[in-house]
Amino acid sequence: MSLLDELAAACGVQHVLTEGDLSAYEVDWRRRWHGKALAVVRPGSTAEVAATVRACAAHRVAVVPQGGNTGLVGGGVPDPSGTQVLLSLQRMNRVRGIDEANLSLTAEAGCVLQSLQEVAAARGLLLPLSLAAQGSCCIGGNLATNAGGTQVLRWGNARDLCLGLEVVTPQGDVWAGLSGLRKDNTGYDLRHLFIGSEGTLGVITAATLKLAPLPAATTTALAACASLHDAVALLSRARARLGAGLTGFEVMGRVALDLVAQHFPALPRLLPDAVWTVLLEHSDTEGIEAARARFEALLANALEAGCVQDAVVAESLAQSQALWHLRESIPLAQAQDGLNIKHDISLPVSAIPEFVHHTDAALRQHFPGVRLVNFGHLGDGNLHYNVQAPPGAPPHDFLAAHEHAVNTLVFDAVAAHGGSFSAEHGIGALKRDELAARKSPVALAMMRGIKAALDPLNIMNPGRVL
Amino acid sequence: MSLLDELAAACGVQHVLTEGDLSAYEVDWRRRWHGKALAVVRPGSTAEVAATVRACAAHRVAVVPQGGNTGLVGGGVPDPSGTQVLLSLQRMNRVRGIDEANLSLTAEAGCVLQSLQEVAAARGLLLPLSLAAQGSCCIGGNLATNAGGTQVLRWGNARDLCLGLEVVTPQGDVWAGLSGLRKDNTGYDLRHLFIGSEGTLGVITAATLKLAPLPAATTTALAACASLHDAVALLSRARARLGAGLTGFEVMGRVALDLVAQHFPALPRLLPDAVWTVLLEHSDTEGIEAARARFEALLANALEAGCVQDAVVAESLAQSQALWHLRESIPLAQAQDGLNIKHDISLPVSAIPEFVHHTDAALRQHFPGVRLVNFGHLGDGNLHYNVQAPPGAPPHDFLAAHEHAVNTLVFDAVAAHGGSFSAEHGIGALKRDELAARKSPVALAMMRGIKAALDPLNIMNPGRVL
């Protein structure tokens, strides 16, 4: 039997797509990768995923798993060869169960993140993973890429929220590793190996996730800081005074907010003189008055100490949402302005002021007029340190001429300051060469050994990560 | 050159021990394993560890890494053959650095846990890992075994506190994976693979750990619950009202506290009628009055709802310590009473009442008169569900006759309720057969593939885990 016939037998002929417009599966959402699949297969169950992988393994055909296709590094679309099977998990979108006393939820890989947040919220519970793509990204992809987002400061990355996994191996076996356990020291932690492996070791088909009680009150504030040193000092104060109540600490540089003002002039500019604007979020199990009082005490203390120059506390939920909207508008304003060079880097928080000082100067020297759109999750040491062409310069020409040199300068500086060139977006196809060049040979040898041991035919998402 | 000569050249002849009383290294602290080493080697640096492992690999000699030798499953002592090298990390006990703004600390594997807690506390910071052996266990062993303890409810297991590792591989290479980063998605997560692998994949020589601000106030309470159902209901209430402020939730059965009263009659019995006694700990960044007020509101609410029958809130730090002392006296009282069968199991919290009801009855039926000493970290779903010989029965005889049957009954029940037969103590030599029998063949095949890929000579702690 041909592979396509086997796939049709496994999943139903209507779920093996080979004709028509398949760009929703073959092109990534930033439209930087234009692939061509041998077929798009949409299995509806774990058994169908396993049968799909077994058939592909028998025919030595590569499998590219895909969730919501919202990745930023070309890890979830097929290459242009027309030889790879695109395995979409979108039909596997059942919530298998919710255990309120255990604070856990089990869901299939194709569940959209926001739909799971809503399922939890309907029980008064919080699924604490939140990112810009949450309306279309899928939980399987979130785990396969170890997604980050805005709640990492309090709750950790996607891996920190995962209690167990169900995975189809490269042989088409099913590892039934779903679990609601907080503690399980029975052998090597396979869960953490699959999380963040970007589909190169197997296909995540379902996961058990941690939940938490919904906070009784959440408040937001903006603070103006004169320098990143002051922003880091504010972070230390906020952590000491709010503890786990500090659930967000985002930083926005002036150029980033200038870009928002330029492209979305209707949005208010609340602290127009700020060199650095910090968005703080405080969540509490007590009521809103107590939460706001703690917040105001923190900010008054920081003003007095001089690490904050001005501050605004949201007076309502609508105001809180408006402050977050400002932060979320930065990538949209960047997109309006044209293609740019995105850097998703992380550093020890203590190293960020010196890194930015050094790297800003070096970029300005080598690429005169360049705009440094710097914002991100300062509480996690994660900056989206993006480089936009000089005003008026055609973005595509700028990228064609300078993207490689800009990356080299930035990633060299990141390495010199003890940081990572991929904090939350992963490696995919985009940063595979960087990984090979920048990761230690000892680490790479171990990764390649693991890949060869688990996927000796190299059929799982080949050409990504390693 | 002979292996012993090579080891002496690598580490200094005075740090290669082959004579005299080596029982501190060769016998585990429960005195259940009596090994015999070819030599005890005490390297003083990462380079010396690497040279030691290279020499052993060249001679095809097994290496057994050891920290404080406080493990409970025979994973850190040599076998009796006299052919294995015991590699003690105790001389590697330097704190390499502390980064207050980044809330991280880098320490060598041989640092005693309590000494690191003290280093952090001197800066006003908390290293949130705490367990009974903290005065002698080492951080390298804590990570190699993914230690648990009393603060997992709030802070997670040892793996959740680790940002980066330095590891000597089975080839004697050094993986320089120390890192202060909260986010780093550059390839497979080797850190989580080494954590919990019990020295079978390499030797952890140093680690970077997360710190947190010290809480401003910590208070403790005891609550009497009529059933485990009520204790689980109290847990849900405490989580919702205290959020991350709930830093401890331990349960103690009546038989466990009876045993404490019997062997330590001077200790007060605060809630003598309690069927189940819960120890709650609440930590807050606010002052002690606010913390105690929140605690009292929670307990009043729980009393009114009927899930608590009586409660005592500690009025002072000394009273808090006395309540914890009661909890910590249970294993000591058990040891006084004689050898017993320890079960370190975990379950979904929601499954605990039914599991205990079912398993208590089955054990009482099959082993009349048996005493079920049940206590543990209920907030994590982790019970130390220990079985003590009937009163007056010689413990060694009871264990010789019944240990295997008791284990089979308990572990079968654990599996039927979705639990794990090793929550925090690991596998070592003790539970290797259980792992082989109870873990899924798919998971075992992946673990064995990883072991063979990273340690093809099988020299790292052979006979443990797999």
Coordinates of N, CA, C and O in Angstrom, one line a residue, chain B residues 249-346:
Chain B
F249 N 1.7 22.1 54.3 CA 0.4 21.5 54.6 C 0.7 20.0 54.8 O 0.7 19.2 53.9
E250 N 1.0 19.6 56.1 CA 1.4 18.3 56.4 C 0.3 17.6 57.2 O -0.4 18.2 58.0
V251 N 0.2 16.3 56.9 CA -0.9 15.6 57.7 C -0.2 14.5 58.5 O 0.9 14.0 58.2
M252 N -0.8 14.2 59.7 CA -0.3 13.2 60.6 C -1.4 12.4 61.1 O -2.4 13.0 61.7
G253 N -1.4 11.1 60.9 CA -2.4 10.2 61.4 C -2.3 10.0 62.9 O -1.2 10.2 63.5
R254 N -3.4 9.5 63.5 CA -3.4 9.3 64.9 C -2.3 8.3 65.4 O -1.6 8.5 66.4
V255 N -2.1 7.2 64.6 CA -1.1 6.2 65.0 C 0.3 6.8 65.0 O 1.1 6.5 65.9
A256 N 0.5 7.6 64.1 CA 1.8 8.3 64.0 C 2.1 9.1 65.3 O 3.2 9.1 65.9
L257 N 1.1 9.9 65.6 CA 1.2 10.8 66.8 C 1.2 9.9 68.1 O 1.8 10.3 69.1
D258 N 0.5 8.8 68.1 CA 0.6 7.9 69.3 C 2.0 7.4 69.5 O 2.5 7.3 70.6
L259 N 2.6 7.1 68.4 CA 4.0 6.6 68.4 C 4.9 7.7 69.0 O 5.9 7.4 69.8
V260 N 4.7 8.9 68.6 CA 5.5 10.0 69.1 C 5.3 10.2 70.6 O 6.2 10.3 71.4
A261 N 4.0 10.1 71.0 CA 3.7 10.2 72.5 C 4.3 9.1 73.3 O 4.8 9.3 74.4
Q262 N 4.4 7.9 72.7 CA 4.9 6.8 73.3 C 6.4 6.9 73.6 O 7.0 6.6 74.7
H263 N 7.1 7.4 72.5 CA 8.6 7.4 72.6 C 9.2 8.7 73.1 O 10.3 8.8 73.5
F264 N 8.4 9.8 72.9 CA 8.8 11.1 73.4 C 7.7 11.7 74.2 O 7.1 12.7 73.8
P265 N 7.5 11.1 75.4 CA 6.4 11.6 76.2 C 6.4 13.0 76.7 O 5.4 13.6 77.1
A266 N 7.6 13.6 76.6 CA 7.7 15.0 77.0 C 7.1 16.0 76.0 O 6.7 17.1 76.4
L267 N 6.9 15.5 74.8 CA 6.3 16.4 73.8 C 4.8 16.6 74.0 O 4.1 15.7 74.4
P268 N 4.3 17.9 73.9 CA 2.9 18.1 74.2 C 2.0 17.5 73.1 O 2.4 17.4 71.9
R269 N 0.8 17.0 73.4 CA -0.2 16.4 72.5 C -1.3 17.5 72.4 O -2.1 17.5 73.3
L270 N -1.2 18.3 71.4 CA -2.1 19.5 71.4 C -3.5 19.2 71.1 O -4.4 19.9 71.6
L271 N -3.8 18.4 70.1 CA -5.2 18.1 69.7 C -5.4 16.6 69.9 O -5.4 15.8 68.9
P272 N -5.5 16.1 71.2 CA -5.4 14.7 71.5 C -6.5 13.9 70.8 O -6.4 12.7 70.6
D273 N -7.6 14.5 70.5 CA -8.8 13.7 70.0 C -8.8 13.6 68.5 O -9.7 13.0 67.9
A274 N -7.8 14.3 67.8 CA -7.8 14.4 66.4 C -7.6 13.0 65.7 O -6.6 12.3 66.1
V275 N -8.4 12.7 64.8 CA -8.2 11.5 64.0 C -7.0 11.8 63.0 O -6.1 11.0 62.8
W276 N -7.1 13.0 62.4 CA -6.1 13.5 61.5 C -5.7 14.9 62.0 O -6.5 15.7 62.2
T277 N -4.4 15.1 62.1 CA -3.9 16.4 62.5 C -3.2 17.0 61.3 O -2.3 16.4 60.8
V278 N -3.6 18.2 61.0 CA -2.9 18.9 59.8 C -2.0 20.0 60.4 O -2.5 20.8 61.3
L279 N -0.8 20.1 59.9 CA 0.1 21.2 60.2 C 0.0 22.2 59.0 O 0.4 21.8 57.9
L280 N -0.4 23.4 59.2 CA -0.4 24.4 58.2 C 0.6 25.4 58.5 O 0.8 25.9 59.6
E281 N 1.3 25.9 57.4 CA 2.3 27.0 57.6 C 1.9 28.1 56.6 O 1.6 27.8 55.4
H282 N 1.9 29.3 57.1 CA 1.6 30.5 56.2 C 2.7 31.5 56.3 O 3.1 31.9 57.4
S283 N 3.2 31.8 55.1 CA 4.3 32.8 55.1 C 3.8 34.0 54.3 O 3.1 33.9 53.3
D284 N 4.3 35.2 54.7 CA 3.7 36.4 54.1 C 4.8 37.5 54.0 O 5.8 37.5 54.8
T285 N 4.7 38.3 53.0 CA 5.6 39.4 53.0 C 5.2 40.6 53.9 O 6.0 41.5 54.0
E286 N 4.0 40.5 54.4 CA 3.6 41.6 55.4 C 4.0 41.1 56.8 O 4.6 40.0 57.0
G287 N 3.7 41.9 57.8 CA 4.1 41.7 59.1 C 3.3 40.5 59.8 O 2.4 40.0 59.2
I288 N 3.7 40.2 61.0 CA 3.2 39.0 61.6 C 1.7 39.2 62.0 O 0.9 38.2 61.9
E289 N 1.3 40.4 62.3 CA -0.1 40.6 62.7 C -1.1 40.3 61.5 O -2.0 39.6 61.6
A290 N -0.7 40.8 60.3 CA -1.5 40.6 59.1 C -1.5 39.1 58.8 O -2.6 38.6 58.4
A291 N -0.4 38.5 58.9 CA -0.3 37.1 58.6 C -1.1 36.2 59.5 O -1.9 35.3 59.0
R292 N -1.1 36.6 60.8 CA -1.9 35.8 61.7 C -3.4 36.0 61.5 O -4.2 35.1 61.6
A293 N -3.7 37.2 61.2 CA -5.1 37.6 60.9 C -5.7 36.7 59.7 O -6.8 36.2 59.8
R294 N -4.9 36.6 58.7 CA -5.3 35.9 57.5 C -5.5 34.4 57.9 O -6.5 33.7 57.5
F295 N -4.6 33.9 58.7 CA -4.6 32.5 59.1 C -5.9 32.2 60.0 O -6.6 31.2 59.8
E296 N -6.1 33.2 60.9 CA -7.3 33.0 61.8 C -8.6 33.0 61.0 O -9.5 32.3 61.3
A297 N -8.6 33.9 60.0 CA -9.9 34.0 59.2 C -10.1 32.7 58.5 O -11.2 32.2 58.4
L298 N -9.0 32.1 57.9 CA -9.1 30.8 57.2 C -9.6 29.8 58.2 O -10.6 29.0 57.8
L299 N -9.1 29.7 59.3 CA -9.4 28.6 60.2 C -10.8 28.7 60.8 O -11.6 27.8 60.9
A300 N -11.2 30.0 61.1 CA -12.6 30.2 61.5 C -13.6 29.8 60.4 O -14.6 29.1 60.7
N301 N -13.3 30.1 59.2 CA -14.1 29.7 58.1 C -14.2 28.2 57.9 O -15.3 27.7 57.7
A302 N -13.1 27.6 58.1 CA -13.1 26.1 58.0 C -13.8 25.4 59.2 O -14.5 24.4 59.0
L303 N -13.7 26.0 60.4 CA -14.4 25.5 61.5 C -15.9 25.6 61.2 O -16.7 24.6 61.5
E304 N -16.3 26.7 60.7 CA -17.7 27.0 60.4 C -18.3 26.0 59.4 O -19.4 25.5 59.5
A305 N -17.4 25.8 58.4 CA -17.8 24.8 57.3 C -17.8 23.4 57.7 O -18.3 22.5 57.0
G306 N -17.2 23.1 58.9 CA -17.2 21.8 59.4 C -16.0 20.9 59.0 O -16.0 19.7 59.4
C307 N -15.1 21.4 58.2 CA -14.0 20.5 57.7 C -12.9 20.5 58.8 O -12.0 19.7 58.7
V308 N -13.0 21.4 59.8 CA -12.0 21.4 60.9 C -12.8 21.3 62.2 O -13.9 22.0 62.3
Q309 N -12.3 20.5 63.1 CA -13.1 20.4 64.4 C -12.5 21.2 65.5 O -13.1 21.6 66.4
D310 N -11.2 21.5 65.4 CA -10.5 22.2 66.4 C -9.2 22.7 65.8 O -8.7 22.1 64.8
A311 N -8.6 23.8 66.3 CA -7.4 24.3 65.7 C -6.6 25.1 66.8 O -7.2 25.6 67.8
V312 N -5.3 25.2 66.6 CA -4.4 25.9 67.5 C -3.5 26.7 66.6 O -2.9 26.1 65.7
V313 N -3.4 28.0 66.8 CA -2.5 28.8 66.0 C -1.3 29.2 66.9 O -1.4 29.6 68.1
A314 N -0.1 29.0 66.4 CA 1.1 29.2 67.2 C 1.2 30.7 67.5 O 0.9 31.6 66.7
E315 N 1.5 31.0 68.8 CA 1.6 32.4 69.2 C 2.9 33.0 69.1 O 3.1 34.2 69.4
S316 N 3.9 32.2 68.8 CA 5.3 32.7 68.8 C 6.1 31.8 67.9 O 5.7 30.8 67.4
L317 N 7.3 32.3 67.6 CA 8.2 31.5 66.7 C 8.5 30.2 67.4 O 8.6 29.1 66.8
A318 N 8.7 30.2 68.8 CA 9.0 29.0 69.5 C 7.9 28.0 69.4 O 8.1 26.8 69.2
Q319 N 6.7 28.5 69.5 CA 5.5 27.6 69.3 C 5.4 27.0 67.9 O 5.1 25.8 67.8
S320 N 5.7 27.8 66.9 CA 5.8 27.3 65.6 C 6.8 26.2 65.4 O 6.5 25.1 64.9
Q321 N 8.0 26.4 66.0 CA 9.0 25.4 65.9 C 8.6 24.1 66.7 O 8.9 23.0 66.2
A322 N 7.8 24.3 67.8 CA 7.4 23.1 68.5 C 6.4 22.3 67.7 O 6.4 21.1 67.7
L323 N 5.6 23.0 66.9 CA 4.6 22.2 66.1 C 5.4 21.5 65.0 O 5.1 20.3 64.7
W324 N 6.4 22.1 64.4 CA 7.2 21.4 63.3 C 8.0 20.3 64.0 O 8.1 19.2 63.4
H325 N 8.4 20.5 65.2 CA 9.2 19.4 65.9 C 8.3 18.2 66.1 O 8.8 17.1 65.9
L326 N 7.1 18.4 66.4 CA 6.2 17.2 66.5 C 6.1 16.4 65.2 O 6.3 15.2 65.2
R327 N 6.0 17.1 64.1 CA 5.9 16.5 62.8 C 7.3 15.8 62.5 O 7.3 14.6 62.0
E328 N 8.4 16.4 62.8 CA 9.7 15.8 62.5 C 10.0 14.7 63.4 O 10.9 13.9 63.2
S329 N 9.3 14.6 64.5 CA 9.6 13.5 65.5 C 9.0 12.1 65.0 O 9.3 11.1 65.6
I330 N 8.1 12.2 64.1 CA 7.5 10.9 63.7 C 8.5 9.9 63.1 O 8.5 8.8 63.6
P331 N 9.3 10.3 62.2 CA 10.3 9.2 61.7 C 11.2 8.8 62.8 O 11.7 7.6 62.9
L332 N 11.6 9.7 63.7 CA 12.5 9.3 64.9 C 11.8 8.3 65.8 O 12.3 7.4 66.2
A333 N 10.5 8.6 66.1 CA 9.7 7.7 66.9 C 9.6 6.3 66.2 O 9.7 5.3 66.9
Q334 N 9.4 6.3 64.9 CA 9.4 5.1 64.2 C 10.7 4.3 64.3 O 10.7 3.1 64.5
A335 N 11.8 5.0 64.2 CA 13.1 4.4 64.3 C 13.3 3.8 65.7 O 13.8 2.7 65.8
Q336 N 12.9 4.5 66.7 CA 12.9 4.0 68.1 C 12.1 2.7 68.2 O 12.5 1.8 69.0
D337 N 11.0 2.7 67.5 CA 10.1 1.5 67.7 C 10.7 0.3 66.9 O 10.2 -0.8 67.2
G338 N 11.6 0.5 66.0 CA 12.2 -0.6 65.3 C 12.0 -0.5 63.8 O 11.2 0.3 63.3
L339 N 12.8 -1.3 63.1 CA 12.8 -1.3 61.6 C 11.3 -1.4 61.1 O 10.5 -2.1 61.7
N340 N 11.0 -0.6 60.0 CA 9.7 -0.7 59.5 C 9.8 -0.6 58.0 O 10.8 -0.4 57.4
I341 N 8.6 -0.8 57.4 CA 8.6 -0.8 55.9 C 8.1 0.6 55.5 O 7.0 1.0 55.7
K342 N 9.0 1.4 54.8 CA 8.7 2.7 54.5 C 8.1 2.8 53.0 O 8.7 2.1 52.1
H343 N 7.1 3.5 52.9 CA 6.5 3.7 51.5 C 6.5 5.2 51.3 O 5.8 6.0 52.1
D344 N 7.1 5.7 50.3 CA 7.2 7.1 49.9 C 6.4 7.2 48.6 O 6.9 7.1 47.5
I345 N 5.1 7.3 48.8 CA 4.2 7.3 47.6 C 3.5 8.6 47.4 O 3.5 9.5 48.2
S346 N 3.1 8.8 46.1 CA 2.3 10.0 45.8 C 1.1 9.6 45.0 O 1.1 8.6 44.3

